[in-house]
């Protein structure tokens, strides 16, 4: 037994480390960008000292390190675990902010909506979850230092989600699915009233209703378009779903993205 214990200690130099040293070493690894090693140390810290602020800090930092290491699924799992265990914790506002960032920075799903691809089979799940999380943060913690940035990201996401629905409606119009196109365009007009994509959505409704033989509804949609966008190009010539219309959201998204800041510094519980 003595031999086994000695062998275990030889394999793991951290076996007799204190909580303070484990966390200090994990912080150094994170500062150096060694995310995998940092996560290993944080997991040891939590397992050996499962109660108190060290364990809580380890969970927050583990989620952050997974995110920085591009392990988004593991990062979300760590965040959700923390929120489940400590729903009233003093750092909940940061953990919600981090959860929003994890989904917000999922560029693979977030920006397909502005890349010109057909969107009928795509679901902007990451963008919607990021929006819901940032909204929760702003509503629950309006005075949080993360609230202002979360609000800016929410407004950005409204435009992304609206543009996504416009892309889907354009896809449906190109394939003659006019009722589906009208329904999706209506979603944009009703849910994202201040988004730039509303202009194109109204033009899609004009064409979609006309194609369905619903001339009165088509004229109504055109009157709304005229009243809100009197200089719209869609009033000068018929809407063509084969062309990319409206605001070039790729350029707009890049500009907004560059102006958003990320709170890299995590709250310290000590």
XYZ file of C-alpha atoms in Angstrom:
270
model
C 0.000 0.000 0.000
C 2.860 2.345 0.823
C 4.416 1.560 -2.524
C 1.155 2.299 -4.387
C 0.761 5.647 -2.601
C 4.325 6.604 -3.458
C 3.774 5.609 -7.069
C 0.583 7.719 -7.244
C 2.396 10.737 -5.807
C 5.151 10.292 -8.377
C 2.623 10.280 -11.188
C 0.747 13.320 -9.887
C 2.907 16.049 -8.439
C -0.190 17.979 -7.361
C -1.377 15.299 -4.969
C -0.417 17.278 -1.847
C -1.047 20.764 -3.184
C -3.289 23.104 -1.236
C -6.394 24.666 -2.767
C -4.613 27.978 -2.972
C -1.684 26.523 -4.891
C -3.906 24.571 -7.273
C -5.845 27.698 -8.113
C -2.714 29.819 -8.411
C -1.180 27.350 -10.861
C -4.446 27.147 -12.837
C -4.525 30.955 -13.086
C -0.965 30.968 -14.403
C -1.875 28.392 -17.048
C -4.882 30.465 -18.127
C -2.738 33.595 -18.331
C -0.415 31.682 -20.661
C -3.291 30.396 -22.786
C -2.694 26.781 -21.747
C -6.405 26.099 -21.482
C -6.274 22.293 -21.378
C -3.777 22.250 -18.523
C -5.728 24.941 -16.688
C -8.912 22.872 -16.964
C -7.103 19.815 -15.587
C -5.940 21.758 -12.541
C -9.334 23.349 -11.997
C -11.037 19.963 -12.115
C -8.591 18.625 -9.539
C -9.252 21.660 -7.379
C -13.004 21.149 -7.457
C -12.816 17.401 -6.817
C -10.407 17.732 -3.884
C -12.000 20.803 -2.347
C -15.667 20.499 -3.375
C -17.065 23.039 -0.950
C -16.601 26.775 -0.650
C -15.428 29.550 -2.893
C -12.518 27.700 -4.447
C -14.893 25.138 -5.932
C -17.270 27.866 -7.116
C -14.435 29.862 -8.700
C -13.114 26.693 -10.312
C -16.475 26.060 -11.972
C -16.640 29.592 -13.385
C -13.069 29.429 -14.642
C -13.589 25.958 -16.102
C -16.474 27.264 -18.199
C -14.348 30.223 -19.313
C -11.362 28.011 -20.182
C -13.524 25.596 -22.200
C -14.925 28.574 -24.118
C -11.472 29.966 -24.844
C -10.368 26.483 -25.938
C -13.304 26.457 -28.399
C -15.017 23.600 -26.559
C -18.414 25.273 -26.685
C -20.483 22.275 -25.639
C -18.353 21.675 -22.561
C -18.390 25.387 -21.744
C -22.193 25.505 -21.864
C -22.421 22.370 -19.737
C -20.171 23.962 -17.104
C -22.210 27.177 -17.140
C -25.525 25.375 -16.807
C -24.159 23.271 -13.955
C -23.070 26.381 -12.069
C -26.440 28.081 -12.578
C -28.227 24.959 -11.405
C -26.103 24.620 -8.263
C -25.918 28.325 -7.376
C -28.985 30.100 -8.826
C -28.612 33.047 -6.434
C -24.845 33.352 -6.491
C -23.257 36.810 -6.546
C -21.572 35.977 -9.866
C -24.726 34.836 -11.701
C -24.736 37.998 -13.822
C -21.247 37.181 -15.127
C -22.109 33.512 -15.697
C -25.175 34.540 -17.724
C -22.993 36.959 -19.675
C -20.495 34.168 -20.347
C -23.299 31.846 -21.476
C -24.477 34.502 -23.908
C -20.939 34.974 -25.209
C -20.466 31.252 -25.757
C -23.487 31.157 -28.067
C -22.837 34.618 -29.507
C -19.358 33.620 -30.635
C -20.587 30.462 -32.313
C -19.834 32.014 -35.698
C -20.488 28.776 -37.580
C -24.224 29.101 -36.911
C -24.525 32.792 -36.112
C -23.250 34.122 -39.420
C -24.668 31.620 -41.887
C -27.688 33.915 -41.857
C -25.683 36.705 -43.461
C -23.506 34.657 -45.786
C -26.010 34.363 -48.636
C -26.624 30.646 -48.139
C -30.024 28.980 -48.385
C -31.412 29.003 -44.875
C -34.534 26.834 -45.090
C -32.805 23.853 -43.450
C -30.720 25.894 -40.991
C -31.703 26.877 -37.474
C -29.984 29.896 -35.893
C -30.197 28.188 -32.517
C -27.023 29.743 -31.133
C -28.163 33.270 -31.974
C -31.582 32.767 -30.407
C -30.136 31.260 -27.239
C -27.602 34.079 -26.984
C -30.391 36.632 -27.376
C -32.530 34.971 -24.691
C -29.589 34.829 -22.271
C -28.551 38.451 -22.789
C -32.172 39.516 -22.395
C -32.412 37.618 -19.103
C -29.219 39.256 -17.885
C -30.446 42.781 -18.679
C -33.842 42.169 -17.112
C -32.562 40.487 -13.928
C -29.461 42.598 -13.406
C -30.040 46.012 -15.017
C -27.250 47.621 -12.960
C -24.692 44.897 -13.693
C -21.475 46.058 -15.359
C -22.198 43.468 -18.059
C -25.719 44.773 -18.805
C -24.719 47.518 -21.254
C -22.679 45.206 -23.447
C -25.343 42.498 -23.213
C -27.947 45.031 -24.391
C -25.786 46.020 -27.372
C -25.357 42.389 -28.327
C -29.107 41.819 -28.000
C -29.802 44.633 -30.456
C -27.253 43.193 -32.841
C -28.832 39.750 -32.556
C -32.275 41.153 -33.349
C -30.898 42.287 -36.711
C -29.206 38.936 -37.311
C -32.361 36.963 -36.507
C -34.513 39.241 -38.657
C -32.091 38.902 -41.557
C -32.136 35.152 -41.114
C -35.914 35.065 -41.546
C -35.653 37.302 -44.612
C -33.172 34.864 -46.153
C -35.540 31.992 -45.471
C -38.472 33.904 -47.021
C -36.329 34.663 -50.087
C -35.497 30.968 -50.363
C -39.192 30.061 -50.255
C -40.104 32.675 -52.877
C -37.459 31.358 -55.272
C -39.034 27.922 -54.998
C -42.631 29.040 -55.303
C -43.548 28.342 -51.673
C -45.347 31.660 -51.461
C -47.488 31.029 -48.372
C -44.447 29.897 -46.381
C -42.576 32.978 -47.598
C -45.366 35.331 -46.528
C -45.579 33.720 -43.106
C -41.836 34.096 -42.552
C -41.847 37.711 -43.756
C -44.748 38.461 -41.401
C -42.632 37.137 -38.527
C -39.978 39.733 -39.326
C -42.502 42.595 -39.474
C -44.203 41.592 -36.222
C -41.244 40.550 -34.083
C -38.395 42.769 -35.313
C -40.100 46.077 -36.072
C -36.950 48.201 -35.813
C -34.666 45.900 -37.774
C -33.426 47.008 -41.232
C -34.645 43.691 -42.652
C -38.283 44.800 -42.259
C -38.061 46.758 -45.522
C -37.273 43.659 -47.554
C -39.795 41.589 -45.590
C -42.573 43.960 -46.623
C -41.486 43.689 -50.252
C -41.585 39.916 -49.901
C -45.126 40.138 -48.576
C -46.146 42.263 -51.558
C -44.822 39.655 -53.988
C -45.976 36.663 -51.967
C -49.574 37.832 -51.634
C -49.647 38.807 -55.294
C -48.425 35.334 -56.292
C -51.163 33.798 -54.142
C -53.803 35.923 -55.901
C -54.495 37.937 -52.738
C -54.337 41.341 -54.403
C -55.892 43.332 -51.545
C -53.383 41.999 -49.042
C -50.590 42.672 -51.512
C -51.740 46.285 -51.867
C -51.989 46.652 -48.085
C -48.409 45.453 -47.681
C -47.281 47.878 -50.365
C -48.978 50.794 -48.583
C -47.159 49.892 -45.363
C -43.900 49.764 -47.325
C -44.595 53.185 -48.885
C -45.471 54.742 -45.533
C -42.390 53.473 -43.722
C -39.831 53.395 -46.535
C -40.890 56.013 -49.098
C -37.521 55.863 -50.854
C -37.356 52.088 -51.021
C -35.977 50.565 -54.205
C -38.687 47.921 -53.900
C -41.282 50.568 -54.792
C -39.555 51.336 -58.082
C -39.320 47.831 -59.471
C -40.842 44.444 -58.546
C -39.119 42.460 -55.849
C -36.787 39.787 -57.263
C -36.109 36.944 -54.793
C -33.140 35.828 -56.912
C -31.239 38.954 -55.938
C -29.765 39.732 -52.561
C -31.720 42.736 -51.350
C -31.819 45.240 -48.548
C -28.899 46.167 -46.344
C -25.687 44.235 -46.872
C -25.808 42.647 -43.468
C -22.391 41.017 -43.826
C -20.728 44.423 -43.871
C -23.033 45.774 -41.178
C -22.440 42.744 -38.955
C -18.673 43.037 -39.246
C -18.821 46.699 -38.215
C -21.031 46.058 -35.210
C -18.952 43.044 -34.203
C -15.771 45.145 -34.159
C -17.368 47.707 -31.807
C -18.489 45.183 -29.211
C -16.176 44.490 -26.321
C -15.816 41.326 -24.293
C -15.289 41.331 -20.557
C -12.395 38.893 -20.453
C -11.768 39.389 -16.732
C -13.675 36.935 -14.606
C -15.035 37.876 -11.180
C -12.858 36.840 -8.255
C -14.610 35.285 -5.291
C -11.670 35.781 -2.960
